[in-house]
Amino acid sequence: MTTVSDTTVETNLDTALAAVGSEIARTDGKSSLLLAFTGAVLAGLASVADKHLPPATQVFGAAGVLALAAASVLLLLVVRPRLRGGGRESFPAWAVMSEADIREVLHGDLRAARIRVLSRIAVRKFRRLQRAVDLILAALALLLLAVIGALF
């Protein structure tokens, strides 16, 4: 059985904490890009809303718009700040603590607890991002069907 040195554990904790923070930043960046995309598509679709279109095009188009709207909601939830929960190892808790309480809490090593909290946040963000991408792909398929219906 091999033992891990304290230095290795310290390095691993620092690396893991930085990695989780990076993953959260990635989800926020991807979500912002996808929000801009869905917003542009919805704005473009609004320009044809008053046009007389075949019934099939209207049905597929409306379903596509609803899917894009649902994706937008999920993306907004990804970038929405989370200010509750997390325990004493998270900054929302520190905002309501006295300076003495903060010093007491920070006296110990909180990295493992922070990694746990931030990992849960990252997983939740990635799941919502994944669902939003699935909805965007479904919306694009529905909008393609709407276009095909308008051509025939």
PDB file of C-alpha atoms in Angstrom:
ATOM      1  CA  MET A   1       0.000   0.000   0.000  1.00  0.00           C
ATOM      2  CA  THR A   2       1.389   3.380  -0.952  1.00  0.00           C
ATOM      3  CA  THR A   3       0.942   6.451   1.147  1.00  0.00           C
ATOM      4  CA  VAL A   4       0.405   9.908  -0.222  1.00  0.00           C
ATOM      5  CA  SER A   5       2.472  12.700   1.215  1.00  0.00           C
ATOM      6  CA  ASP A   6       0.839  15.745   2.784  1.00  0.00           C
ATOM      7  CA  THR A   7       2.379  17.869   0.035  1.00  0.00           C
ATOM      8  CA  THR A   8       0.708  15.746  -2.634  1.00  0.00           C
ATOM      9  CA  VAL A   9      -2.649  16.013  -0.870  1.00  0.00           C
ATOM     10  CA  GLU A  10      -2.240  19.801  -0.600  1.00  0.00           C
ATOM     11  CA  THR A  11      -1.394  20.043  -4.287  1.00  0.00           C
ATOM     12  CA  ASN A  12      -4.292  17.778  -5.245  1.00  0.00           C
ATOM     13  CA  LEU A  13      -6.761  19.833  -3.194  1.00  0.00           C
ATOM     14  CA  ASP A  14      -5.558  23.066  -4.799  1.00  0.00           C
ATOM     15  CA  THR A  15      -5.704  21.519  -8.277  1.00  0.00           C
ATOM     16  CA  ALA A  16      -9.192  20.090  -7.738  1.00  0.00           C
ATOM     17  CA  LEU A  17     -10.524  23.384  -6.391  1.00  0.00           C
ATOM     18  CA  ALA A  18      -9.129  25.270  -9.384  1.00  0.00           C
ATOM     19  CA  ALA A  19     -10.501  22.653 -11.792  1.00  0.00           C
ATOM     20  CA  VAL A  20     -14.026  22.856 -10.394  1.00  0.00           C
ATOM     21  CA  GLY A  21     -13.947  26.652 -10.546  1.00  0.00           C
ATOM     22  CA  SER A  22     -12.816  26.410 -14.155  1.00  0.00           C
ATOM     23  CA  GLU A  23     -15.658  24.033 -15.013  1.00  0.00           C
ATOM     24  CA  ILE A  24     -18.201  26.456 -13.563  1.00  0.00           C
ATOM     25  CA  ALA A  25     -16.710  29.271 -15.648  1.00  0.00           C
ATOM     26  CA  ARG A  26     -16.936  27.050 -18.742  1.00  0.00           C
ATOM     27  CA  THR A  27     -20.648  26.414 -18.223  1.00  0.00           C
ATOM     28  CA  ASP A  28     -21.313  30.115 -17.787  1.00  0.00           C
ATOM     29  CA  GLY A  29     -19.395  30.947 -20.968  1.00  0.00           C
ATOM     30  CA  LYS A  30     -21.131  28.266 -23.019  1.00  0.00           C
ATOM     31  CA  SER A  31     -24.519  29.271 -21.657  1.00  0.00           C
ATOM     32  CA  SER A  32     -23.952  32.920 -22.532  1.00  0.00           C
ATOM     33  CA  LEU A  33     -23.030  31.983 -26.096  1.00  0.00           C
ATOM     34  CA  LEU A  34     -26.094  29.747 -26.436  1.00  0.00           C
ATOM     35  CA  LEU A  35     -28.344  32.439 -24.943  1.00  0.00           C
ATOM     36  CA  ALA A  36     -27.138  34.855 -27.611  1.00  0.00           C
ATOM     37  CA  PHE A  37     -27.802  32.218 -30.280  1.00  0.00           C
ATOM     38  CA  THR A  38     -31.316  31.388 -29.060  1.00  0.00           C
ATOM     39  CA  GLY A  39     -32.107  35.081 -28.702  1.00  0.00           C
ATOM     40  CA  ALA A  40     -31.012  35.774 -32.272  1.00  0.00           C
ATOM     41  CA  VAL A  41     -33.035  32.848 -33.621  1.00  0.00           C
ATOM     42  CA  LEU A  42     -36.116  33.907 -31.642  1.00  0.00           C
ATOM     43  CA  ALA A  43     -35.731  37.493 -32.886  1.00  0.00           C
ATOM     44  CA  GLY A  44     -35.486  36.220 -36.451  1.00  0.00           C
ATOM     45  CA  LEU A  45     -38.560  34.076 -35.994  1.00  0.00           C
ATOM     46  CA  ALA A  46     -40.482  37.042 -34.600  1.00  0.00           C
ATOM     47  CA  SER A  47     -40.037  38.739 -37.975  1.00  0.00           C
ATOM     48  CA  VAL A  48     -42.142  36.055 -39.675  1.00  0.00           C
ATOM     49  CA  ALA A  49     -44.773  35.759 -36.943  1.00  0.00           C
ATOM     50  CA  ASP A  50     -47.271  37.955 -38.792  1.00  0.00           C
ATOM     51  CA  LYS A  51     -46.894  36.138 -42.123  1.00  0.00           C
ATOM     52  CA  HIS A  52     -49.536  33.783 -43.434  1.00  0.00           C
ATOM     53  CA  LEU A  53     -47.912  30.353 -43.361  1.00  0.00           C
ATOM     54  CA  PRO A  54     -49.186  26.843 -44.095  1.00  0.00           C
ATOM     55  CA  PRO A  55     -50.676  25.063 -41.066  1.00  0.00           C
ATOM     56  CA  ALA A  56     -47.864  22.485 -40.871  1.00  0.00           C
ATOM     57  CA  THR A  57     -45.295  25.281 -40.868  1.00  0.00           C
ATOM     58  CA  GLN A  58     -47.177  27.059 -38.111  1.00  0.00           C
ATOM     59  CA  VAL A  59     -47.328  23.906 -35.969  1.00  0.00           C
ATOM     60  CA  PHE A  60     -43.671  22.971 -36.428  1.00  0.00           C
ATOM     61  CA  GLY A  61     -42.608  26.596 -36.053  1.00  0.00           C
ATOM     62  CA  ALA A  62     -44.573  27.052 -32.836  1.00  0.00           C
ATOM     63  CA  ALA A  63     -43.117  23.834 -31.418  1.00  0.00           C
ATOM     64  CA  GLY A  64     -39.627  25.033 -32.357  1.00  0.00           C
ATOM     65  CA  VAL A  65     -40.206  28.380 -30.684  1.00  0.00           C
ATOM     66  CA  LEU A  66     -41.454  26.665 -27.520  1.00  0.00           C
ATOM     67  CA  ALA A  67     -38.380  24.419 -27.471  1.00  0.00           C
ATOM     68  CA  LEU A  68     -36.107  27.462 -27.895  1.00  0.00           C
ATOM     69  CA  ALA A  69     -37.944  29.280 -25.128  1.00  0.00           C
ATOM     70  CA  ALA A  70     -37.542  26.282 -22.806  1.00  0.00           C
ATOM     71  CA  ALA A  71     -33.839  26.085 -23.695  1.00  0.00           C
ATOM     72  CA  SER A  72     -33.485  29.787 -22.913  1.00  0.00           C
ATOM     73  CA  VAL A  73     -35.035  29.267 -19.491  1.00  0.00           C
ATOM     74  CA  LEU A  74     -32.574  26.454 -18.738  1.00  0.00           C
ATOM     75  CA  LEU A  75     -29.655  28.591 -19.926  1.00  0.00           C
ATOM     76  CA  LEU A  76     -30.789  31.460 -17.730  1.00  0.00           C
ATOM     77  CA  LEU A  77     -30.874  29.063 -14.779  1.00  0.00           C
ATOM     78  CA  VAL A  78     -27.288  28.057 -15.559  1.00  0.00           C
ATOM     79  CA  VAL A  79     -26.023  31.638 -15.349  1.00  0.00           C
ATOM     80  CA  ARG A  80     -28.319  32.653 -12.487  1.00  0.00           C
ATOM     81  CA  PRO A  81     -26.280  33.201  -9.313  1.00  0.00           C
ATOM     82  CA  ARG A  82     -26.838  30.675  -6.544  1.00  0.00           C
ATOM     83  CA  LEU A  83     -26.812  32.474  -3.215  1.00  0.00           C
ATOM     84  CA  ARG A  84     -28.367  29.948  -0.861  1.00  0.00           C
ATOM     85  CA  GLY A  85     -27.038  26.832   0.762  1.00  0.00           C
ATOM     86  CA  GLY A  86     -23.495  25.612   0.623  1.00  0.00           C
ATOM     87  CA  GLY A  87     -22.790  25.749   4.325  1.00  0.00           C
ATOM     88  CA  ARG A  88     -20.124  27.657   6.184  1.00  0.00           C
ATOM     89  CA  GLU A  89     -17.547  27.000   3.481  1.00  0.00           C
ATOM     90  CA  SER A  90     -19.256  29.235   0.912  1.00  0.00           C
ATOM     91  CA  PHE A  91     -19.249  32.976   0.463  1.00  0.00           C
ATOM     92  CA  PRO A  92     -23.026  33.486   0.903  1.00  0.00           C
ATOM     93  CA  ALA A  93     -22.651  32.246   4.487  1.00  0.00           C
ATOM     94  CA  TRP A  94     -19.699  34.551   5.075  1.00  0.00           C
ATOM     95  CA  ALA A  95     -21.816  37.568   4.082  1.00  0.00           C
ATOM     96  CA  VAL A  96     -23.943  37.195   7.217  1.00  0.00           C
ATOM     97  CA  MET A  97     -21.184  36.202   9.647  1.00  0.00           C
ATOM     98  CA  SER A  98     -19.288  38.412  12.016  1.00  0.00           C
ATOM     99  CA  GLU A  99     -15.591  38.935  11.372  1.00  0.00           C
ATOM    100  CA  ALA A 100     -14.797  36.692  14.341  1.00  0.00           C
ATOM    101  CA  ASP A 101     -17.006  33.911  12.948  1.00  0.00           C
ATOM    102  CA  ILE A 102     -15.340  34.198   9.550  1.00  0.00           C
ATOM    103  CA  ARG A 103     -11.896  33.923  11.145  1.00  0.00           C
ATOM    104  CA  GLU A 104     -13.038  30.873  13.092  1.00  0.00           C
ATOM    105  CA  VAL A 105     -14.459  29.177  10.007  1.00  0.00           C
ATOM    106  CA  LEU A 106     -11.412  29.975   7.893  1.00  0.00           C
ATOM    107  CA  HIS A 107      -9.038  28.729  10.578  1.00  0.00           C
ATOM    108  CA  GLY A 108      -9.521  25.203   9.249  1.00  0.00           C
ATOM    109  CA  ASP A 109      -8.887  23.851   5.756  1.00  0.00           C
ATOM    110  CA  LEU A 110     -12.122  24.274   3.791  1.00  0.00           C
ATOM    111  CA  ARG A 111     -10.849  23.161   0.398  1.00  0.00           C
ATOM    112  CA  ALA A 112     -12.417  19.696   0.465  1.00  0.00           C
ATOM    113  CA  ALA A 113     -15.783  21.120   1.537  1.00  0.00           C
ATOM    114  CA  ARG A 114     -15.573  23.835  -1.126  1.00  0.00           C
ATOM    115  CA  ILE A 115     -14.708  21.232  -3.763  1.00  0.00           C
ATOM    116  CA  ARG A 116     -17.828  19.279  -2.753  1.00  0.00           C
ATOM    117  CA  VAL A 117     -20.099  22.344  -2.883  1.00  0.00           C
ATOM    118  CA  LEU A 118     -18.662  23.696  -6.121  1.00  0.00           C
ATOM    119  CA  SER A 119     -18.773  20.253  -7.753  1.00  0.00           C
ATOM    120  CA  ARG A 120     -22.481  19.997  -6.996  1.00  0.00           C
ATOM    121  CA  ILE A 121     -23.015  23.437  -8.511  1.00  0.00           C
ATOM    122  CA  ALA A 122     -20.964  22.490 -11.589  1.00  0.00           C
ATOM    123  CA  VAL A 123     -22.862  19.226 -12.116  1.00  0.00           C
ATOM    124  CA  ARG A 124     -26.209  21.018 -11.814  1.00  0.00           C
ATOM    125  CA  LYS A 125     -25.066  23.661 -14.326  1.00  0.00           C
ATOM    126  CA  PHE A 126     -23.773  21.054 -16.789  1.00  0.00           C
ATOM    127  CA  ARG A 127     -27.023  19.061 -16.589  1.00  0.00           C
ATOM    128  CA  ARG A 128     -29.070  22.159 -17.369  1.00  0.00           C
ATOM    129  CA  LEU A 129     -26.677  23.096 -20.152  1.00  0.00           C
ATOM    130  CA  GLN A 130     -26.959  19.580 -21.580  1.00  0.00           C
ATOM    131  CA  ARG A 131     -30.764  19.714 -21.512  1.00  0.00           C
ATOM    132  CA  ALA A 132     -30.718  23.158 -23.118  1.00  0.00           C
ATOM    133  CA  VAL A 133     -28.505  21.922 -25.965  1.00  0.00           C
ATOM    134  CA  ASP A 134     -30.853  18.970 -26.486  1.00  0.00           C
ATOM    135  CA  LEU A 135     -33.812  21.365 -26.673  1.00  0.00           C
ATOM    136  CA  ILE A 136     -31.962  23.648 -29.105  1.00  0.00           C
ATOM    137  CA  LEU A 137     -31.206  20.684 -31.364  1.00  0.00           C
ATOM    138  CA  ALA A 138     -34.855  19.603 -31.217  1.00  0.00           C
ATOM    139  CA  ALA A 139     -35.943  23.179 -31.974  1.00  0.00           C
ATOM    140  CA  LEU A 140     -33.640  23.350 -34.991  1.00  0.00           C
ATOM    141  CA  ALA A 141     -35.092  20.076 -36.299  1.00  0.00           C
ATOM    142  CA  LEU A 142     -38.628  21.400 -35.805  1.00  0.00           C
ATOM    143  CA  LEU A 143     -37.763  24.674 -37.501  1.00  0.00           C
ATOM    144  CA  LEU A 144     -36.246  22.771 -40.423  1.00  0.00           C
ATOM    145  CA  LEU A 145     -39.523  20.871 -40.742  1.00  0.00           C
ATOM    146  CA  ALA A 146     -41.355  24.204 -40.643  1.00  0.00           C
ATOM    147  CA  VAL A 147     -39.213  25.525 -43.489  1.00  0.00           C
ATOM    148  CA  ILE A 148     -39.755  22.362 -45.509  1.00  0.00           C
ATOM    149  CA  GLY A 149     -43.501  22.682 -44.885  1.00  0.00           C
ATOM    150  CA  ALA A 150     -43.409  26.252 -46.176  1.00  0.00           C
ATOM    151  CA  LEU A 151     -41.673  25.182 -49.382  1.00  0.00           C
ATOM    152  CA  PHE A 152     -44.206  22.534 -50.348  1.00  0.00           C
TER     153      PHE A 152
END
